[in-house]
Amino acid sequence: DTGVSQNPRHKITKRGQNVTFRCDPISEHNRLYWYRQTLGQGPEFLTYFQNEAQLEKSRLLSDRFSAERPKGSFSTLEIQRTEQGDSAMYLCASSVIEGRSYNEQFFGPGTRLTVL
Amino acid sequence: AQKVTQAQTEISVVEKEDVTLDCVYETRDTTYYLFWYKQPPSGELVFLIRRNSFDEQNEISGRYSWNFQKSTSSFNFTITASQVVDSAVYFCALNEGYQLIWGAGTKLIIKP
C-alpha cells in the first residue's frame, strides 16, 4: 500500500493525558499537512511541513500541540494535557512539489481522538 | 481572507437523477487552485479534481463534471445519473498559501 498511513486509527484517553499520533506520507511526497476535523465540518488546517521544516502553523493551534517531522519522512503530532475539546478526527495529508503549481493533497484515514 | 461557501448542507435524490453541488469562493489572489474532495461514510477524504485559476475549461470525468466560472467565483460539481455509491459528503476547497481552506461540505444522499 503506497498511500498515506496514520497510527493509531483510534485513541481514547483521559483528560490531562498526553497523546501522540504518527503519519507516514507517500514516500516521494515532500509536503506534509496536519488537519483536524470535527463532526459536520470541513477539515481545519493545523500545520504544514516541507521536508523537515515546519513552515506554517495555524494561529488557532494551542501551545499544547506540537508536531515534528524528523528527517523529512514520517511526522508526529503530540497533544499535551488533552482537553475534551480536543476530541476530533486528526487527518494527515501529503503532496509533492512540482514547479510553482499547488498540487493536490492525498489524505490518510485519520486518527479519531476521544478525550473522556 | 479566503473563504469557501457550500450553501447546500444536505441534498437527497433518487438514484439515476442528476445532481449539482454548488461551491462559491472568495479570494484576492490572482493565481489560486480549487479542489473537490469526497468523504464517504468510511471517512477517508478522496481527491476528485484540481483546477487552477487560469484554466476555465469545464472538465468531465465519466459521470462527474465540473463547471468553473471566475465571473461568478463558482466551481460547481455535477453528478450525472447518480448511484447509491455516490452517497458521501463532498467538500470544495481553495488554497491560501500552502494550506487549504475548506467549505463546510454538502452531504449527498442517493436513495435506491
CSV table of C-alpha atoms in Angstrom, one decimal:
chain,number,residue,atom,x,y,z
A,1,ASP,CA,0.0,0.0,0.0
A,2,THR,CA,1.6,3.3,-1.1
A,3,GLY,CA,-1.0,5.7,0.4
A,4,VAL,CA,-0.7,7.9,3.4
A,5,SER,CA,-1.0,5.9,6.7
A,6,GLN,CA,-1.8,7.0,10.2
A,7,ASN,CA,-1.5,5.3,13.5
A,8,PRO,CA,-3.3,4.7,15.7
A,9,ARG,CA,-6.7,4.8,14.0
A,10,HIS,CA,-8.5,5.3,17.2
A,11,LYS,CA,-7.3,6.7,20.6
A,12,ILE,CA,-9.3,7.1,23.8
A,13,THR,CA,-7.7,9.0,26.6
A,14,LYS,CA,-8.5,10.7,29.8
A,15,ARG,CA,-8.4,14.4,30.1
A,16,GLY,CA,-5.0,15.7,31.1
A,17,GLN,CA,-3.1,12.8,29.4
A,18,ASN,CA,-0.6,13.3,26.5
A,19,VAL,CA,-1.2,11.6,23.2
A,20,THR,CA,1.0,11.2,20.1
A,21,PHE,CA,-0.1,10.4,16.6
A,22,ARG,CA,2.0,9.2,13.7
A,23,CYS,CA,1.7,9.9,10.0
A,24,ASP,CA,3.7,8.2,7.2
A,25,PRO,CA,3.2,10.1,3.9
A,26,ILE,CA,3.5,8.8,0.4
A,27,SER,CA,7.2,8.2,0.0
A,28,GLU,CA,8.1,10.7,-2.7
A,29,HIS,CA,6.0,13.5,-1.2
A,30,ASN,CA,7.9,16.3,0.5
A,31,ARG,CA,5.0,18.3,1.8
A,32,LEU,CA,3.1,17.1,4.8
A,33,TYR,CA,0.0,18.6,6.4
A,34,TRP,CA,-2.0,18.1,9.6
A,35,TYR,CA,-5.7,18.9,9.9
A,36,ARG,CA,-8.4,18.5,12.5
A,37,GLN,CA,-11.9,17.7,11.6
A,38,THR,CA,-15.0,17.7,13.9
A,39,LEU,CA,-18.4,16.3,13.0
A,40,GLY,CA,-20.2,18.2,10.3
A,41,GLN,CA,-17.3,20.4,9.5
A,42,GLY,CA,-14.6,20.6,6.9
A,43,PRO,CA,-11.0,20.0,7.9
A,44,GLU,CA,-9.2,22.7,9.8
A,45,PHE,CA,-5.6,23.4,9.0
A,46,LEU,CA,-3.2,22.8,11.9
A,47,THR,CA,0.4,22.8,10.4
A,48,TYR,CA,2.5,22.1,7.4
A,49,PHE,CA,6.0,20.8,6.7
A,50,GLN,CA,8.2,21.0,3.6
A,51,ASN,CA,10.7,18.2,4.1
A,52,GLU,CA,11.7,18.5,7.8
A,53,ALA,CA,11.0,22.2,8.1
A,54,GLN,CA,7.7,23.3,9.8
A,55,LEU,CA,6.8,26.3,7.6
A,56,GLU,CA,3.4,27.2,8.8
A,57,LYS,CA,1.3,26.8,11.9
A,58,SER,CA,-2.3,27.8,12.4
A,59,ARG,CA,-2.8,30.7,14.8
A,60,LEU,CA,-5.6,28.6,16.3
A,61,LEU,CA,-3.1,25.9,17.3
A,62,SER,CA,-2.7,25.9,21.1
A,63,ASP,CA,0.8,25.6,22.5
A,64,ARG,CA,-0.3,22.2,23.8
A,65,PHE,CA,0.1,21.0,20.2
A,66,SER,CA,3.4,20.2,18.7
A,67,ALA,CA,4.4,18.5,15.5
A,68,GLU,CA,7.7,17.2,14.2
A,69,ARG,CA,9.0,15.6,11.0
A,70,PRO,CA,12.5,14.4,11.6
A,71,LYS,CA,14.5,13.7,8.5
A,72,GLY,CA,11.6,14.8,6.4
A,73,SER,CA,9.9,11.4,6.4
A,74,PHE,CA,7.2,10.5,8.9
A,75,SER,CA,5.6,13.0,11.2
A,76,THR,CA,4.3,13.0,14.7
A,77,LEU,CA,1.6,15.2,16.3
A,78,GLU,CA,1.6,15.4,20.1
A,79,ILE,CA,-1.1,16.9,22.2
A,80,GLN,CA,-0.2,17.6,25.8
A,81,ARG,CA,-2.7,17.8,28.7
A,82,THR,CA,-5.6,16.8,26.5
A,83,GLU,CA,-8.9,18.5,26.9
A,84,GLN,CA,-12.4,17.3,25.9
A,85,GLY,CA,-12.4,19.9,23.2
A,86,ASP,CA,-9.5,18.2,21.5
A,87,SER,CA,-11.8,15.3,20.6
A,88,ALA,CA,-11.8,15.2,16.8
A,89,MET,CA,-10.5,13.3,13.8
A,90,TYR,CA,-6.9,14.2,13.1
A,91,LEU,CA,-6.0,14.0,9.5
A,92,CYS,CA,-2.6,13.9,7.8
A,93,ALA,CA,-2.1,14.6,4.1
A,94,SER,CA,0.9,14.8,1.8
A,95,SER,CA,1.7,16.3,-1.6
A,96,VAL,CA,4.5,16.6,-4.0
A,97,ILE,CA,6.2,19.8,-5.2
A,98,GLU,CA,6.2,20.3,-8.9
A,99,GLY,CA,7.5,23.7,-10.0
A,100,ARG,CA,5.3,26.6,-8.8
A,101,SER,CA,2.0,24.7,-9.0
A,102,TYR,CA,-0.1,23.8,-6.0
A,103,ASN,CA,-0.7,20.1,-6.1
A,104,GLU,CA,-3.5,18.1,-4.6
A,105,GLN,CA,-3.1,16.6,-1.2
A,106,PHE,CA,-3.7,12.9,-0.5
A,107,PHE,CA,-5.2,12.1,2.8
A,108,GLY,CA,-4.7,9.3,5.3
A,109,PRO,CA,-7.6,7.5,7.1
A,110,GLY,CA,-7.2,9.7,10.1
A,111,THR,CA,-6.9,9.2,13.9
A,112,ARG,CA,-10.0,9.6,15.9
A,113,LEU,CA,-9.3,11.0,19.3
A,114,THR,CA,-11.8,10.8,22.1
A,115,VAL,CA,-11.0,12.6,25.3
A,116,LEU,CA,-13.0,11.5,28.3
B,1,ALA,CA,-9.0,36.2,3.7
B,2,GLN,CA,-10.1,33.3,1.5
B,3,LYS,CA,-13.5,31.8,2.0
B,4,VAL,CA,-15.4,28.8,0.6
B,5,THR,CA,-19.1,28.6,0.8
B,6,GLN,CA,-21.2,25.4,0.2
B,7,ALA,CA,-24.7,26.6,0.8
B,8,GLN,CA,-26.3,23.2,0.4
B,9,THR,CA,-26.0,21.4,3.7
B,10,GLU,CA,-27.7,18.2,2.5
B,11,ILE,CA,-29.2,17.0,-0.8
B,12,SER,CA,-31.3,13.9,-1.2
B,13,VAL,CA,-32.1,12.5,-4.7
B,14,VAL,CA,-33.3,9.2,-6.1
B,15,GLU,CA,-30.8,7.1,-7.9
B,16,LYS,CA,-30.2,8.0,-11.6
B,17,GLU,CA,-31.1,11.6,-11.1
B,18,ASP,CA,-28.6,14.3,-11.9
B,19,VAL,CA,-27.4,16.5,-9.0
B,20,THR,CA,-25.3,19.6,-8.8
B,21,LEU,CA,-23.3,20.6,-5.8
B,22,ASP,CA,-22.6,24.3,-5.5
B,23,CYS,CA,-19.3,26.0,-4.4
B,24,VAL,CA,-18.7,29.7,-4.2
B,25,TYR,CA,-15.3,31.1,-3.2
B,26,GLU,CA,-13.7,34.4,-2.2
B,27,THR,CA,-10.1,35.3,-2.8
B,28,ARG,CA,-7.9,38.3,-3.6
B,29,ASP,CA,-5.3,36.1,-5.2
B,30,THR,CA,-4.9,36.2,-9.0
B,31,THR,CA,-3.5,32.7,-9.0
B,32,TYR,CA,-5.2,30.1,-7.0
B,33,TYR,CA,-6.3,26.5,-7.0
B,34,LEU,CA,-9.7,24.9,-6.3
B,35,PHE,CA,-10.4,21.3,-5.3
B,36,TRP,CA,-13.2,18.9,-4.8
B,37,TYR,CA,-12.9,16.0,-2.3
B,38,LYS,CA,-15.3,13.2,-1.5
B,39,GLN,CA,-15.6,11.8,2.0
B,40,PRO,CA,-17.6,8.6,2.0
B,41,PRO,CA,-19.0,7.1,5.2
B,42,SER,CA,-15.7,5.3,5.8
B,43,GLY,CA,-14.2,8.7,6.5
B,44,GLU,CA,-11.2,8.9,4.2
B,45,LEU,CA,-11.0,12.0,2.0
B,46,VAL,CA,-10.7,11.2,-1.6
B,47,PHE,CA,-9.3,13.7,-4.1
B,48,LEU,CA,-11.5,14.3,-7.2
B,49,ILE,CA,-10.2,17.3,-9.1
B,50,ARG,CA,-7.8,20.2,-9.0
B,51,ARG,CA,-8.4,23.4,-11.1
B,52,ASN,CA,-6.1,26.4,-11.4
B,53,SER,CA,-7.5,29.9,-11.9
B,54,PHE,CA,-6.1,30.2,-15.4
B,55,ASP,CA,-8.0,27.2,-16.7
B,56,GLU,CA,-11.7,27.9,-17.1
B,57,GLN,CA,-12.4,24.9,-19.3
B,58,ASN,CA,-15.1,22.6,-17.9
B,59,GLU,CA,-14.0,19.1,-17.2
B,60,ILE,CA,-15.8,15.8,-17.5
B,61,SER,CA,-14.7,12.5,-16.0
B,62,GLY,CA,-17.2,9.8,-16.5
B,63,ARG,CA,-20.4,10.7,-14.7
B,64,TYR,CA,-18.7,13.7,-13.0
B,65,SER,CA,-18.4,17.2,-14.5
B,66,TRP,CA,-17.2,20.5,-13.1
B,67,ASN,CA,-18.2,24.0,-14.1
B,68,PHE,CA,-15.6,26.7,-13.2
B,69,GLN,CA,-16.8,30.3,-13.7
B,70,LYS,CA,-14.4,33.0,-12.5
B,71,SER,CA,-17.0,35.7,-13.2
B,72,THR,CA,-19.3,34.4,-10.5
B,73,SER,CA,-16.5,32.8,-8.4
B,74,SER,CA,-18.1,29.4,-8.6
B,75,PHE,CA,-16.8,25.9,-9.1
B,76,ASN,CA,-19.8,23.6,-9.2
B,77,PHE,CA,-19.8,19.9,-9.4
B,78,THR,CA,-22.4,17.8,-11.2
B,79,ILE,CA,-23.0,14.1,-11.0
B,80,THR,CA,-25.0,12.6,-13.8
B,81,ALA,CA,-27.1,9.5,-13.4
B,82,SER,CA,-26.3,9.3,-9.7
B,83,GLN,CA,-25.7,6.0,-8.0
B,84,VAL,CA,-26.0,4.9,-4.4
B,85,VAL,CA,-22.2,4.7,-4.1
B,86,ASP,CA,-22.1,8.4,-4.7
B,87,SER,CA,-23.5,8.9,-1.3
B,88,ALA,CA,-20.9,10.9,0.7
B,89,VAL,CA,-20.0,14.3,2.0
B,90,TYR,CA,-18.4,16.4,-0.7
B,91,PHE,CA,-16.0,19.3,0.1
B,92,CYS,CA,-14.9,22.2,-2.0
B,93,ALA,CA,-11.5,23.7,-1.1
B,94,LEU,CA,-9.4,26.7,-2.1
B,95,ASN,CA,-5.7,27.2,-1.4
B,96,GLU,CA,-4.5,30.0,0.8
B,97,GLY,CA,-0.7,30.0,0.6
B,98,TYR,CA,0.2,26.4,1.4
B,99,GLN,CA,-2.9,25.5,3.3
B,100,LEU,CA,-6.4,24.6,2.0
B,101,ILE,CA,-9.5,26.5,3.1
B,102,TRP,CA,-12.5,24.2,3.1
B,103,GLY,CA,-16.2,24.6,2.7
B,104,ALA,CA,-18.5,23.0,5.3
B,105,GLY,CA,-19.4,20.2,2.9
B,106,THR,CA,-22.5,19.0,1.3
B,107,LYS,CA,-24.0,15.7,2.4
B,108,LEU,CA,-25.3,13.9,-0.7
B,109,ILE,CA,-27.8,11.1,-0.1
B,110,ILE,CA,-28.7,8.9,-3.1
B,111,LYS,CA,-31.8,6.8,-2.5
B,112,PRO,CA,-32.2,3.5,-4.4
